[in-house]
Amino acid sequence: MEHAKLERHGMAFALAVLGVAAIGGFVEIAPLFTIENTVEQVDGMRPYTPLELAGRDIYVREGCYACHSQMIRTLRSDVDRYGHFSLAAESMYDHPHQWGSKRTGPDLARIGGKYSDDWHVAHLERPRALVPGSVMPGYAFLSQTRLETDHLSVALSALSRAGVPYSEEQIALAEFDAFSQADPEATYDQDLFVRYGENVQIRDFDGDPNFLSEMDALVAYLQMLGTLVNFDNIDAKEIAR
Amino acid sequence: MKPEIDPHSGQETTGHEWNGIKELNHPIPRVFSLWLWASILCAAILWVLYPSFPGYHQVLGGVLGYSSRGAVNDAVIKGQEQRAEAYAKFAQEDYETLLNDPALKATYQDEIGVLFRDNCAACHGRNGQGQLEFPNLRDDHWLWSADPEEIQYTLQVGINADHEDTRMAEMPPFGRDEWLEQADIDHVIEYVLQISNQPHNAEMAHLGETIFEENCAGCHGDAGHGGYENGAPSLTDTAWIYGSSRADIADTLHNGRRGVMPAWSGRLSESEIRQITMYLMWWAD
Protein backbone atom coordinates (compact mmCIF):
# COMPACT_ATOMS: atom_id res chain seq x y z
CA MET A 1 0.00 0.00 0.00
CA GLU A 2 1.28 3.44 -1.02
CA HIS A 3 0.20 5.31 2.08
CA ALA A 4 2.00 2.82 4.28
CA LYS A 5 5.22 4.20 2.83
CA LEU A 6 4.14 7.80 3.41
CA GLU A 7 3.06 7.07 6.96
CA ARG A 8 6.43 5.66 7.82
CA HIS A 9 8.27 8.87 6.84
CA GLY A 10 7.34 11.58 9.33
CA MET A 11 8.87 14.49 7.43
CA ALA A 12 7.37 13.55 4.08
CA PHE A 13 4.00 13.01 5.72
CA ALA A 14 4.09 16.44 7.38
CA LEU A 15 4.95 18.06 4.06
CA ALA A 16 2.11 16.22 2.32
CA VAL A 17 -0.38 17.40 4.98
CA LEU A 18 0.88 20.95 4.56
CA GLY A 19 0.51 20.70 0.79
CA VAL A 20 -3.11 19.52 0.98
CA ALA A 21 -4.07 22.13 3.60
CA ALA A 22 -2.43 24.84 1.48
CA ILE A 23 -4.73 24.00 -1.43
CA GLY A 24 -7.74 24.50 0.85
CA GLY A 25 -6.32 27.77 2.10
CA PHE A 26 -5.63 29.03 -1.41
CA VAL A 27 -9.15 28.27 -2.59
CA GLU A 28 -10.63 30.15 0.38
CA ILE A 29 -8.27 33.08 0.67
CA ALA A 30 -7.23 33.92 -2.88
CA PRO A 31 -10.66 35.22 -3.95
CA LEU A 32 -10.45 37.89 -1.22
CA PHE A 33 -7.62 39.52 -3.15
CA THR A 34 -9.96 40.04 -6.09
CA ILE A 35 -12.78 41.53 -3.99
CA GLU A 36 -12.49 44.75 -6.01
CA ASN A 37 -14.02 43.16 -9.05
CA THR A 38 -16.63 41.15 -7.06
CA VAL A 39 -18.21 44.32 -5.64
CA GLU A 40 -20.27 45.95 -8.38
CA GLN A 41 -19.88 49.62 -9.32
CA VAL A 42 -23.22 51.23 -8.44
CA ASP A 43 -24.42 54.74 -7.71
CA GLY A 44 -25.91 55.73 -4.40
CA MET A 45 -24.04 53.61 -1.85
CA ARG A 46 -22.77 55.61 1.11
CA PRO A 47 -21.61 54.70 4.62
CA TYR A 48 -24.28 54.59 7.35
CA THR A 49 -25.06 57.83 9.13
CA PRO A 50 -24.28 57.69 12.86
CA LEU A 51 -27.99 57.29 13.72
CA GLU A 52 -28.45 54.44 11.25
CA LEU A 53 -25.29 52.82 12.53
CA ALA A 54 -26.59 53.02 16.10
CA GLY A 55 -29.83 51.40 14.87
CA ARG A 56 -27.85 48.69 13.17
CA ASP A 57 -26.01 47.99 16.42
CA ILE A 58 -29.38 47.61 18.16
CA TYR A 59 -30.49 45.25 15.39
CA VAL A 60 -27.42 43.13 16.08
CA ARG A 61 -27.75 43.42 19.87
CA GLU A 62 -31.38 42.28 19.84
CA GLY A 63 -30.60 39.38 17.53
CA CYS A 64 -33.06 40.38 14.81
CA TYR A 65 -30.81 38.48 12.38
CA ALA A 66 -31.81 35.24 14.07
CA CYS A 67 -35.24 35.52 12.46
CA HIS A 68 -34.71 37.94 9.57
CA SER A 69 -32.37 37.63 6.61
CA GLN A 70 -31.12 40.60 4.60
CA MET A 71 -30.28 38.73 1.44
CA ILE A 72 -32.58 38.53 -1.55
CA ARG A 73 -31.24 35.46 -3.31
CA THR A 74 -31.01 34.95 -7.06
CA LEU A 75 -34.22 32.94 -7.08
CA ARG A 76 -37.32 34.00 -8.92
CA SER A 77 -39.54 33.49 -5.88
CA ASP A 78 -37.30 35.79 -3.82
CA VAL A 79 -37.09 38.49 -6.49
CA ASP A 80 -40.84 38.43 -7.12
CA ARG A 81 -41.63 38.89 -3.47
CA TYR A 82 -38.86 41.15 -2.16
CA GLY A 83 -37.51 43.01 -5.19
CA HIS A 84 -34.16 43.10 -7.00
CA PHE A 85 -31.67 40.50 -5.72
CA SER A 86 -29.12 41.84 -3.26
CA LEU A 87 -25.83 43.10 -4.65
CA ALA A 88 -22.43 42.67 -3.04
CA ALA A 89 -22.11 46.46 -3.20
CA GLU A 90 -25.11 46.83 -0.92
CA SER A 91 -23.25 45.29 2.01
CA MET A 92 -19.86 46.77 1.27
CA TYR A 93 -19.94 48.98 4.38
CA ASP A 94 -21.32 46.24 6.64
CA HIS A 95 -18.95 44.92 9.30
CA PRO A 96 -20.22 42.28 9.77
CA HIS A 97 -22.93 41.83 7.14
CA GLN A 98 -26.45 40.87 8.25
CA TRP A 99 -27.27 38.45 5.45
CA GLY A 100 -28.47 35.84 7.92
CA SER A 101 -29.63 32.38 7.00
CA LYS A 102 -32.92 32.02 8.82
CA ARG A 103 -36.28 33.39 7.79
CA THR A 104 -38.75 33.01 10.62
CA GLY A 105 -39.95 36.44 9.55
CA PRO A 106 -39.69 38.02 6.09
CA ASP A 107 -36.47 39.22 4.47
CA LEU A 108 -35.69 42.83 5.39
CA ALA A 109 -33.11 43.74 2.73
CA ARG A 110 -35.57 46.16 1.04
CA ILE A 111 -37.94 46.95 3.91
CA GLY A 112 -37.07 50.68 3.74
CA GLY A 113 -40.13 52.70 2.67
CA LYS A 114 -42.49 49.72 2.58
CA TYR A 115 -44.19 50.80 5.81
CA SER A 116 -44.53 54.07 7.69
CA ASP A 117 -42.48 55.02 10.74
CA ASP A 118 -45.63 54.84 12.85
CA TRP A 119 -46.25 51.30 11.72
CA HIS A 120 -42.70 50.22 12.57
CA VAL A 121 -42.90 51.77 16.02
CA ALA A 122 -46.29 50.21 16.75
CA HIS A 123 -45.19 46.85 15.35
CA LEU A 124 -41.91 46.75 17.24
CA GLU A 125 -43.70 47.68 20.46
CA ARG A 126 -46.51 45.16 20.11
CA PRO A 127 -46.24 42.95 16.99
CA ARG A 128 -49.43 41.03 17.70
CA ALA A 129 -51.51 44.18 17.95
CA LEU A 130 -50.86 44.79 14.25
CA VAL A 131 -50.26 41.32 12.87
CA PRO A 132 -52.46 38.80 14.68
CA GLY A 133 -50.63 35.53 15.32
CA SER A 134 -47.13 36.99 14.76
CA VAL A 135 -44.40 35.16 16.68
CA MET A 136 -42.08 38.17 16.70
CA PRO A 137 -41.16 39.33 20.21
CA GLY A 138 -42.13 42.84 21.34
CA TYR A 139 -39.47 45.50 21.89
CA ALA A 140 -41.51 48.15 23.67
CA PHE A 141 -38.58 49.20 25.88
CA LEU A 142 -36.76 50.66 22.86
CA SER A 143 -39.11 53.66 22.87
CA GLN A 144 -38.32 54.37 26.51
CA THR A 145 -34.57 53.86 26.33
CA ARG A 146 -32.40 56.87 25.66
CA LEU A 147 -29.93 56.22 22.83
CA GLU A 148 -26.29 56.10 23.92
CA THR A 149 -24.45 58.45 21.59
CA ASP A 150 -21.15 59.21 23.27
CA HIS A 151 -19.36 56.26 21.69
CA LEU A 152 -20.46 57.03 18.12
CA SER A 153 -17.28 58.87 17.10
CA VAL A 154 -15.21 55.93 18.29
CA ALA A 155 -17.49 53.49 16.46
CA LEU A 156 -17.08 55.44 13.22
CA SER A 157 -13.33 55.60 13.53
CA ALA A 158 -13.17 51.84 14.23
CA LEU A 159 -15.13 51.24 11.03
CA SER A 160 -12.91 53.62 9.11
CA ARG A 161 -9.97 51.46 10.11
CA ALA A 162 -11.84 48.49 8.62
CA GLY A 163 -12.06 50.39 5.32
CA VAL A 164 -15.32 52.36 5.54
CA PRO A 165 -14.53 55.80 4.10
CA TYR A 166 -15.64 58.06 6.97
CA SER A 167 -14.01 61.47 6.83
CA GLU A 168 -12.44 63.10 9.87
CA GLU A 169 -15.28 65.59 9.94
CA GLN A 170 -17.90 62.82 9.93
CA ILE A 171 -16.10 61.09 12.79
CA ALA A 172 -15.74 64.25 14.85
CA LEU A 173 -19.39 65.28 14.41
CA ALA A 174 -20.93 61.80 14.77
CA GLU A 175 -22.85 62.51 17.94
CA PHE A 176 -24.15 65.83 16.66
CA ASP A 177 -25.25 64.24 13.37
CA ALA A 178 -27.12 61.48 15.20
CA PHE A 179 -29.22 64.09 17.02
CA SER A 180 -29.88 66.23 13.95
CA GLN A 181 -31.11 63.30 11.83
CA ALA A 182 -34.01 62.70 14.23
CA ASP A 183 -34.83 66.38 14.66
CA PRO A 184 -36.80 67.83 11.73
CA GLU A 185 -36.85 71.24 13.40
CA ALA A 186 -33.08 71.50 13.27
CA THR A 187 -31.91 74.11 10.80
CA TYR A 188 -28.57 72.44 10.26
CA ASP A 189 -30.05 69.50 8.33
CA GLN A 190 -28.27 70.74 5.22
CA ASP A 191 -25.00 69.78 6.89
CA LEU A 192 -26.17 66.18 7.02
CA PHE A 193 -26.91 66.19 3.29
CA VAL A 194 -23.49 67.67 2.60
CA ARG A 195 -21.74 65.13 4.78
CA TYR A 196 -23.71 62.01 3.81
CA GLY A 197 -25.52 62.78 0.57
CA GLU A 198 -29.05 63.59 -0.53
CA ASN A 199 -30.52 60.20 0.31
CA VAL A 200 -30.44 60.72 4.07
CA GLN A 201 -33.91 60.69 5.65
CA ILE A 202 -34.40 63.30 8.36
CA ARG A 203 -37.45 62.82 10.58
CA ASP A 204 -38.54 62.29 14.13
CA PHE A 205 -38.72 58.55 13.53
CA ASP A 206 -40.44 57.42 16.72
CA GLY A 207 -42.90 60.33 16.86
CA ASP A 208 -41.67 61.39 20.30
CA PRO A 209 -39.86 64.73 19.98
CA ASN A 210 -38.82 64.80 23.64
CA PHE A 211 -35.70 62.68 23.43
CA LEU A 212 -33.60 60.55 21.11
CA SER A 213 -34.56 56.93 21.79
CA GLU A 214 -33.21 53.59 20.64
CA MET A 215 -36.46 53.30 18.68
CA ASP A 216 -35.48 56.40 16.64
CA ALA A 217 -32.22 54.72 15.69
CA LEU A 218 -33.68 51.32 14.83
CA VAL A 219 -36.47 52.77 12.68
CA ALA A 220 -34.00 55.09 10.91
CA TYR A 221 -31.97 51.98 10.09
CA LEU A 222 -34.97 49.92 8.91
CA GLN A 223 -36.26 52.79 6.76
CA MET A 224 -32.99 53.09 4.81
CA LEU A 225 -32.48 49.38 4.16
CA GLY A 226 -32.29 48.70 0.44
CA THR A 227 -33.12 52.29 -0.54
CA LEU A 228 -29.65 53.54 -1.48
CA VAL A 229 -29.01 51.93 -4.87
CA ASN A 230 -31.21 53.27 -7.63
CA PHE A 231 -32.03 50.26 -9.79
CA ASP A 232 -33.52 52.34 -12.59
CA ASN A 233 -30.14 53.33 -13.96
CA ILE A 234 -28.34 50.09 -13.40
CA ASP A 235 -26.83 48.02 -16.19
CA ALA A 236 -28.46 44.58 -15.82
CA LYS A 237 -25.92 43.01 -18.17
CA GLU A 238 -22.96 44.33 -16.23
CA ILE A 239 -24.46 43.22 -12.90
CA ALA A 240 -25.21 39.73 -14.24
CA ARG A 241 -21.78 39.09 -15.70
CA MET B 1 9.69 -5.20 4.73
CA LYS B 2 7.57 -8.03 3.42
CA PRO B 3 3.92 -7.97 4.44
CA GLU B 4 3.05 -10.77 6.78
CA ILE B 5 0.14 -13.03 5.80
CA ASP B 6 -2.34 -14.09 8.47
CA PRO B 7 -2.55 -17.86 8.29
CA HIS B 8 -6.27 -18.10 9.18
CA SER B 9 -7.79 -15.60 6.76
CA GLY B 10 -5.03 -15.37 4.17
CA GLN B 11 -5.12 -11.53 4.57
CA GLU B 12 -2.15 -9.21 4.99
CA THR B 13 -1.62 -7.81 8.49
CA THR B 14 -0.48 -4.29 9.33
CA GLY B 15 2.62 -5.73 10.95
CA HIS B 16 1.85 -4.15 14.36
CA GLU B 17 1.36 -6.35 17.33
CA TRP B 18 -0.39 -5.62 20.65
CA ASN B 19 0.11 -8.29 23.27
CA GLY B 20 -0.02 -10.96 20.64
CA ILE B 21 -3.00 -9.50 18.81
CA LYS B 22 -2.41 -8.45 15.22
CA GLU B 23 -4.52 -6.26 13.01
CA LEU B 24 -5.62 -7.26 9.52
CA ASN B 25 -4.88 -4.70 6.86
CA HIS B 26 -8.33 -4.38 5.26
CA PRO B 27 -8.29 -1.70 2.58
CA ILE B 28 -11.56 0.19 2.05
CA PRO B 29 -13.62 -1.32 -0.77
CA ARG B 30 -12.51 -0.21 -4.19
CA VAL B 31 -15.89 1.30 -5.04
CA PHE B 32 -15.31 4.04 -2.47
CA SER B 33 -12.05 5.19 -3.97
CA LEU B 34 -13.58 5.03 -7.44
CA TRP B 35 -16.39 7.22 -6.15
CA LEU B 36 -13.89 9.70 -4.74
CA TRP B 37 -11.99 9.94 -8.03
CA ALA B 38 -15.22 10.23 -10.01
CA SER B 39 -16.38 13.19 -7.90
CA ILE B 40 -13.01 14.88 -8.27
CA LEU B 41 -13.36 14.44 -12.02
CA CYS B 42 -16.89 15.86 -11.97
CA ALA B 43 -15.66 18.87 -10.00
CA ALA B 44 -12.98 19.47 -12.61
CA ILE B 45 -15.53 19.29 -15.44
CA LEU B 46 -17.96 21.64 -13.67
CA TRP B 47 -15.05 23.98 -12.99
CA VAL B 48 -14.58 24.28 -16.73
CA LEU B 49 -18.29 24.56 -17.59
CA TYR B 50 -19.51 26.97 -14.91
CA PRO B 51 -18.21 30.18 -13.29
CA SER B 52 -15.68 28.95 -10.77
CA PHE B 53 -12.95 31.12 -9.44
CA PRO B 54 -12.35 34.87 -9.41
CA GLY B 55 -9.49 35.66 -11.76
CA TYR B 56 -7.44 38.81 -11.58
CA HIS B 57 -9.62 40.83 -13.93
CA GLN B 58 -12.76 38.79 -14.14
CA VAL B 59 -14.35 35.65 -12.79
CA LEU B 60 -13.45 32.52 -14.76
CA GLY B 61 -16.76 32.47 -16.56
CA GLY B 62 -16.97 28.85 -17.66
CA VAL B 63 -17.52 27.74 -21.24
CA LEU B 64 -21.34 27.55 -20.88
CA GLY B 65 -21.49 31.27 -20.12
CA TYR B 66 -23.97 30.62 -17.28
CA SER B 67 -24.66 33.31 -14.67
CA SER B 68 -27.11 32.77 -11.81
CA ARG B 69 -27.99 36.47 -11.89
CA GLY B 70 -28.59 36.34 -15.62
CA ALA B 71 -30.71 33.23 -15.13
CA VAL B 72 -32.90 34.83 -12.49
CA ASN B 73 -33.24 37.99 -14.57
CA ASP B 74 -34.49 35.88 -17.47
CA ALA B 75 -36.85 33.90 -15.23
CA VAL B 76 -38.26 37.09 -13.74
CA ILE B 77 -38.81 38.63 -17.17
CA LYS B 78 -40.48 35.46 -18.36
CA GLY B 79 -42.72 35.47 -15.30
CA GLN B 80 -43.62 39.11 -15.94
CA GLU B 81 -44.54 38.29 -19.52
CA GLN B 82 -46.73 35.40 -18.41
CA ARG B 83 -48.47 37.60 -15.88
CA ALA B 84 -48.83 40.45 -18.35
CA GLU B 85 -50.68 37.99 -20.56
CA ALA B 86 -52.79 36.52 -17.77
CA TYR B 87 -53.73 39.96 -16.46
CA ALA B 88 -53.85 41.73 -19.82
CA LYS B 89 -57.42 42.85 -19.16
CA PHE B 90 -56.40 44.86 -16.12
CA ALA B 91 -53.79 46.82 -18.02
CA GLN B 92 -55.84 47.44 -21.15
CA GLU B 93 -59.44 48.02 -20.17
CA ASP B 94 -60.85 50.91 -18.19
CA TYR B 95 -62.37 50.43 -14.76
CA GLU B 96 -65.90 50.86 -16.05
CA THR B 97 -65.54 47.79 -18.28
CA LEU B 98 -63.68 45.83 -15.61
CA LEU B 99 -66.37 46.49 -13.01
CA ASN B 100 -69.07 45.30 -15.38
CA ASP B 101 -67.30 42.02 -16.09
CA PRO B 102 -68.82 39.56 -13.61
CA ALA B 103 -66.44 36.69 -14.47
CA LEU B 104 -63.40 38.72 -13.44
CA LYS B 105 -63.99 38.67 -9.70
CA ALA B 106 -64.51 34.90 -9.54
CA THR B 107 -61.35 34.22 -11.54
CA TYR B 108 -58.91 36.66 -10.03
CA GLN B 109 -59.99 37.61 -6.52
CA ASP B 110 -58.03 34.84 -4.76
CA GLU B 111 -54.82 35.43 -6.70
CA ILE B 112 -54.83 39.20 -6.24
CA GLY B 113 -55.55 38.60 -2.55
CA VAL B 114 -51.98 37.33 -2.23
CA LEU B 115 -50.67 40.73 -3.38
CA PHE B 116 -52.92 42.48 -0.91
CA ARG B 117 -51.84 40.29 2.00
CA ASP B 118 -48.13 40.65 1.17
CA ASN B 119 -48.21 44.42 0.95
CA CYS B 120 -51.26 45.93 2.59
CA ALA B 121 -52.47 43.54 5.29
CA ALA B 122 -49.88 44.63 7.87
CA CYS B 123 -51.66 47.99 8.12
CA HIS B 124 -55.17 47.57 6.75
CA GLY B 125 -55.69 44.04 8.13
CA ARG B 126 -55.92 40.75 6.26
CA ASN B 127 -59.48 41.45 5.18
CA GLY B 128 -59.07 45.18 4.71
CA GLN B 129 -61.15 45.82 7.82
CA GLY B 130 -58.60 48.35 9.09
CA GLN B 131 -57.42 48.92 12.65
CA LEU B 132 -56.62 51.84 14.93
CA GLU B 133 -54.77 54.49 12.83
CA PHE B 134 -55.27 52.54 9.60
CA PRO B 135 -58.57 53.06 7.76
CA ASN B 136 -61.06 50.38 6.80
CA LEU B 137 -61.00 49.78 3.04
CA ARG B 138 -64.18 47.67 2.90
CA ASP B 139 -66.69 50.34 3.83
CA ASP B 140 -67.96 53.05 1.51
CA HIS B 141 -66.32 55.87 3.46
CA TRP B 142 -63.42 57.21 1.46
CA LEU B 143 -60.96 59.92 2.47
CA TRP B 144 -60.19 60.89 -1.07
CA SER B 145 -62.71 59.45 -3.46
CA ALA B 146 -64.57 56.29 -4.39
CA ASP B 147 -63.49 56.73 -7.99
CA PRO B 148 -61.15 53.86 -8.96
CA GLU B 149 -58.87 56.21 -10.92
CA GLU B 150 -58.40 58.27 -7.74
CA ILE B 151 -57.79 55.16 -5.64
CA GLN B 152 -55.22 54.02 -8.16
CA TYR B 153 -53.54 57.41 -7.84
CA THR B 154 -53.54 57.12 -4.03
CA LEU B 155 -51.79 53.76 -4.34
CA GLN B 156 -49.22 55.17 -6.75
CA VAL B 157 -48.20 58.27 -4.82
CA GLY B 158 -49.31 57.45 -1.28
CA ILE B 159 -50.54 59.87 1.37
CA ASN B 160 -47.94 61.98 3.23
CA ALA B 161 -45.41 59.58 1.73
CA ASP B 162 -41.93 60.20 0.33
CA HIS B 163 -43.15 60.27 -3.30
CA GLU B 164 -42.65 63.70 -4.87
CA ASP B 165 -46.32 63.94 -5.96
CA THR B 166 -47.73 62.38 -2.81
CA ARG B 167 -51.16 63.39 -1.54
CA MET B 168 -50.97 65.67 1.49
CA ALA B 169 -53.45 65.44 4.34
CA GLU B 170 -52.74 66.82 7.75
CA MET B 171 -54.99 67.40 10.70
CA PRO B 172 -53.30 70.40 12.36
CA PRO B 173 -52.24 70.20 16.05
CA PHE B 174 -54.69 72.86 17.26
CA GLY B 175 -53.81 72.36 20.92
CA ARG B 176 -50.07 71.85 20.79
CA ASP B 177 -49.51 74.78 18.42
CA GLU B 178 -51.98 76.92 20.39
CA TRP B 179 -54.21 77.72 17.43
CA LEU B 180 -57.24 77.46 19.69
CA GLU B 181 -57.83 78.15 23.37
CA GLN B 182 -58.33 75.03 25.48
CA ALA B 183 -61.92 76.11 26.25
CA ASP B 184 -62.71 76.35 22.53
CA ILE B 185 -61.21 72.93 21.98
CA ASP B 186 -63.37 71.48 24.74
CA HIS B 187 -66.44 73.01 23.08
CA VAL B 188 -65.63 71.79 19.61
CA ILE B 189 -65.03 68.28 20.95
CA GLU B 190 -68.59 68.25 22.29
CA TYR B 191 -69.79 69.48 18.90
CA VAL B 192 -67.96 66.63 17.12
CA LEU B 193 -69.57 64.18 19.56
CA GLN B 194 -72.93 65.73 18.76
CA ILE B 195 -72.69 65.49 14.99
CA SER B 196 -71.51 61.90 15.27
CA ASN B 197 -74.55 61.01 17.36
CA GLN B 198 -72.73 60.28 20.59
CA PRO B 199 -73.52 61.35 24.16
CA HIS B 200 -72.42 64.97 24.56
CA ASN B 201 -72.94 68.16 26.55
CA ALA B 202 -75.48 70.10 24.45
CA GLU B 203 -74.59 73.51 25.88
CA MET B 204 -70.91 73.18 25.12
CA ALA B 205 -71.65 71.66 21.71
CA HIS B 206 -73.71 74.72 20.87
CA LEU B 207 -70.73 76.95 21.64
CA GLY B 208 -68.56 74.63 19.60
CA GLU B 209 -70.62 74.98 16.44
CA THR B 210 -69.28 78.41 15.47
CA ILE B 211 -65.76 77.36 16.31
CA PHE B 212 -66.22 74.41 14.02
CA GLU B 213 -67.53 76.56 11.18
CA GLU B 214 -64.62 78.97 11.50
CA ASN B 215 -61.83 76.47 11.98
CA CYS B 216 -62.80 73.05 10.75
CA ALA B 217 -65.49 73.22 8.09
CA GLY B 218 -62.99 74.36 5.50
CA CYS B 219 -61.50 70.90 5.50
CA HIS B 220 -64.21 68.68 7.02
CA GLY B 221 -67.12 70.24 5.16
CA ASP B 222 -70.23 72.00 6.49
CA ALA B 223 -71.37 70.39 9.72
CA GLY B 224 -68.50 67.91 9.32
CA HIS B 225 -70.13 65.99 6.51
CA GLY B 226 -66.88 65.67 4.61
CA GLY B 227 -67.25 65.08 0.91
CA TYR B 228 -64.47 67.39 -0.23
CA GLU B 229 -62.30 64.41 -1.17
CA ASN B 230 -59.29 66.22 0.26
CA GLY B 231 -58.25 63.57 2.78
CA ALA B 232 -60.25 65.03 5.66
CA PRO B 233 -62.82 62.46 6.78
CA SER B 234 -66.48 62.98 7.44
CA LEU B 235 -66.99 63.33 11.19
CA THR B 236 -70.65 62.37 11.12
CA ASP B 237 -70.34 58.66 10.37
CA THR B 238 -69.20 55.71 12.45
CA ALA B 239 -65.98 55.13 10.49
CA TRP B 240 -63.23 56.48 12.75
CA ILE B 241 -59.55 56.16 12.03
CA TYR B 242 -58.25 57.33 15.39
CA GLY B 243 -61.15 56.38 17.65
CA SER B 244 -64.43 58.07 18.52
CA SER B 245 -64.16 58.53 22.29
CA ARG B 246 -63.87 61.97 23.89
CA ALA B 247 -60.25 61.19 24.84
CA ASP B 248 -59.36 60.05 21.29
CA ILE B 249 -60.84 63.19 19.74
CA ALA B 250 -59.09 65.35 22.34
CA ASP B 251 -55.81 63.67 21.40
CA THR B 252 -56.50 64.29 17.68
CA LEU B 253 -57.15 67.97 18.35
CA HIS B 254 -54.17 68.45 20.64
CA ASN B 255 -51.46 66.62 18.68
CA GLY B 256 -52.88 66.61 15.17
CA ARG B 257 -52.79 63.59 12.87
CA ARG B 258 -50.77 62.81 9.82
CA GLY B 259 -51.31 59.21 8.78
CA VAL B 260 -48.77 57.91 6.28
CA MET B 261 -49.83 55.62 3.47
CA PRO B 262 -46.68 54.50 1.58
CA ALA B 263 -46.36 55.08 -2.18
CA TRP B 264 -46.42 51.85 -4.18
CA SER B 265 -45.14 53.03 -7.57
CA GLY B 266 -41.82 51.30 -8.07
CA ARG B 267 -42.45 48.58 -5.50
CA LEU B 268 -45.51 47.30 -7.40
CA SER B 269 -45.93 47.37 -11.18
CA GLU B 270 -48.61 49.56 -12.78
CA SER B 271 -50.62 46.47 -13.64
CA GLU B 272 -50.41 45.17 -10.06
CA ILE B 273 -51.63 48.52 -8.76
CA ARG B 274 -54.63 48.30 -11.09
CA GLN B 275 -55.29 44.74 -9.97
CA ILE B 276 -55.31 45.74 -6.30
CA THR B 277 -57.53 48.71 -7.10
CA MET B 278 -60.04 46.30 -8.62
CA TYR B 279 -59.65 44.06 -5.58
CA LEU B 280 -60.73 46.99 -3.39
CA MET B 281 -63.62 47.81 -5.73
CA TRP B 282 -64.92 44.24 -5.47
CA TRP B 283 -65.13 44.70 -1.71
CA ALA B 284 -66.92 47.96 -2.02
CA ASP B 285 -69.78 46.57 -4.08
Short mmCIF file of C-alpha atoms in Angstrom, two decimals, chain B residues 31-150:
data_model
loop_
_atom_site.label_atom_id
_atom_site.label_comp_id
_atom_site.label_asym_id
_atom_site.label_seq_id
_atom_site.Cartn_x
_atom_site.Cartn_y
_atom_site.Cartn_z
CA VAL B 31 -15.89 1.30 -5.04
CA PHE B 32 -15.31 4.04 -2.47
CA SER B 33 -12.05 5.19 -3.97
CA LEU B 34 -13.58 5.03 -7.44
CA TRP B 35 -16.39 7.22 -6.15
CA LEU B 36 -13.89 9.70 -4.74
CA TRP B 37 -11.99 9.94 -8.03
CA ALA B 38 -15.22 10.23 -10.01
CA SER B 39 -16.38 13.19 -7.90
CA ILE B 40 -13.01 14.88 -8.27
CA LEU B 41 -13.36 14.44 -12.02
CA CYS B 42 -16.89 15.86 -11.97
CA ALA B 43 -15.66 18.87 -10.00
CA ALA B 44 -12.98 19.47 -12.61
CA ILE B 45 -15.53 19.29 -15.44
CA LEU B 46 -17.96 21.64 -13.67
CA TRP B 47 -15.05 23.98 -12.99
CA VAL B 48 -14.58 24.28 -16.73
CA LEU B 49 -18.29 24.56 -17.59
CA TYR B 50 -19.51 26.97 -14.91
CA PRO B 51 -18.21 30.18 -13.29
CA SER B 52 -15.68 28.95 -10.77
CA PHE B 53 -12.95 31.12 -9.44
CA PRO B 54 -12.35 34.87 -9.41
CA GLY B 55 -9.49 35.66 -11.76
CA TYR B 56 -7.44 38.81 -11.58
CA HIS B 57 -9.62 40.83 -13.93
CA GLN B 58 -12.76 38.79 -14.14
CA VAL B 59 -14.35 35.65 -12.79
CA LEU B 60 -13.45 32.52 -14.76
CA GLY B 61 -16.76 32.47 -16.56
CA GLY B 62 -16.97 28.85 -17.66
CA VAL B 63 -17.52 27.74 -21.24
CA LEU B 64 -21.34 27.55 -20.88
CA GLY B 65 -21.49 31.27 -20.12
CA TYR B 66 -23.97 30.62 -17.28
CA SER B 67 -24.66 33.31 -14.67
CA SER B 68 -27.11 32.77 -11.81
CA ARG B 69 -27.99 36.47 -11.89
CA GLY B 70 -28.59 36.34 -15.62
CA ALA B 71 -30.71 33.23 -15.13
CA VAL B 72 -32.90 34.83 -12.49
CA ASN B 73 -33.24 37.99 -14.57
CA ASP B 74 -34.49 35.88 -17.47
CA ALA B 75 -36.85 33.90 -15.23
CA VAL B 76 -38.26 37.09 -13.74
CA ILE B 77 -38.81 38.63 -17.17
CA LYS B 78 -40.48 35.46 -18.36
CA GLY B 79 -42.72 35.47 -15.30
CA GLN B 80 -43.62 39.11 -15.94
CA GLU B 81 -44.54 38.29 -19.52
CA GLN B 82 -46.73 35.40 -18.41
CA ARG B 83 -48.47 37.60 -15.88
CA ALA B 84 -48.83 40.45 -18.35
CA GLU B 85 -50.68 37.99 -20.56
CA ALA B 86 -52.79 36.52 -17.77
CA TYR B 87 -53.73 39.96 -16.46
CA ALA B 88 -53.85 41.73 -19.82
CA LYS B 89 -57.42 42.85 -19.16
CA PHE B 90 -56.40 44.86 -16.12
CA ALA B 91 -53.79 46.82 -18.02
CA GLN B 92 -55.84 47.44 -21.15
CA GLU B 93 -59.44 48.02 -20.17
CA ASP B 94 -60.85 50.91 -18.19
CA TYR B 95 -62.37 50.43 -14.76
CA GLU B 96 -65.90 50.86 -16.05
CA THR B 97 -65.54 47.79 -18.28
CA LEU B 98 -63.68 45.83 -15.61
CA LEU B 99 -66.37 46.49 -13.01
CA ASN B 100 -69.07 45.30 -15.38
CA ASP B 101 -67.30 42.02 -16.09
CA PRO B 102 -68.82 39.56 -13.61
CA ALA B 103 -66.44 36.69 -14.47
CA LEU B 104 -63.40 38.72 -13.44
CA LYS B 105 -63.99 38.67 -9.70
CA ALA B 106 -64.51 34.90 -9.54
CA THR B 107 -61.35 34.22 -11.54
CA TYR B 108 -58.91 36.66 -10.03
CA GLN B 109 -59.99 37.61 -6.52
CA ASP B 110 -58.03 34.84 -4.76
CA GLU B 111 -54.82 35.43 -6.70
CA ILE B 112 -54.83 39.20 -6.24
CA GLY B 113 -55.55 38.60 -2.55
CA VAL B 114 -51.98 37.33 -2.23
CA LEU B 115 -50.67 40.73 -3.38
CA PHE B 116 -52.92 42.48 -0.91
CA ARG B 117 -51.84 40.29 2.00
CA ASP B 118 -48.13 40.65 1.17
CA ASN B 119 -48.21 44.42 0.95
CA CYS B 120 -51.26 45.93 2.59
CA ALA B 121 -52.47 43.54 5.29
CA ALA B 122 -49.88 44.63 7.87
CA CYS B 123 -51.66 47.99 8.12
CA HIS B 124 -55.17 47.57 6.75
CA GLY B 125 -55.69 44.04 8.13
CA ARG B 126 -55.92 40.75 6.26
CA ASN B 127 -59.48 41.45 5.18
CA GLY B 128 -59.07 45.18 4.71
CA GLN B 129 -61.15 45.82 7.82
CA GLY B 130 -58.60 48.35 9.09
CA GLN B 131 -57.42 48.92 12.65
CA LEU B 132 -56.62 51.84 14.93
CA GLU B 133 -54.77 54.49 12.83
CA PHE B 134 -55.27 52.54 9.60
CA PRO B 135 -58.57 53.06 7.76
CA ASN B 136 -61.06 50.38 6.80
CA LEU B 137 -61.00 49.78 3.04
CA ARG B 138 -64.18 47.67 2.90
CA ASP B 139 -66.69 50.34 3.83
CA ASP B 140 -67.96 53.05 1.51
CA HIS B 141 -66.32 55.87 3.46
CA TRP B 142 -63.42 57.21 1.46
CA LEU B 143 -60.96 59.92 2.47
CA TRP B 144 -60.19 60.89 -1.07
CA SER B 145 -62.71 59.45 -3.46
CA ALA B 146 -64.57 56.29 -4.39
CA ASP B 147 -63.49 56.73 -7.99
CA PRO B 148 -61.15 53.86 -8.96
CA GLU B 149 -58.87 56.21 -10.92
CA GLU B 150 -58.40 58.27 -7.74
#
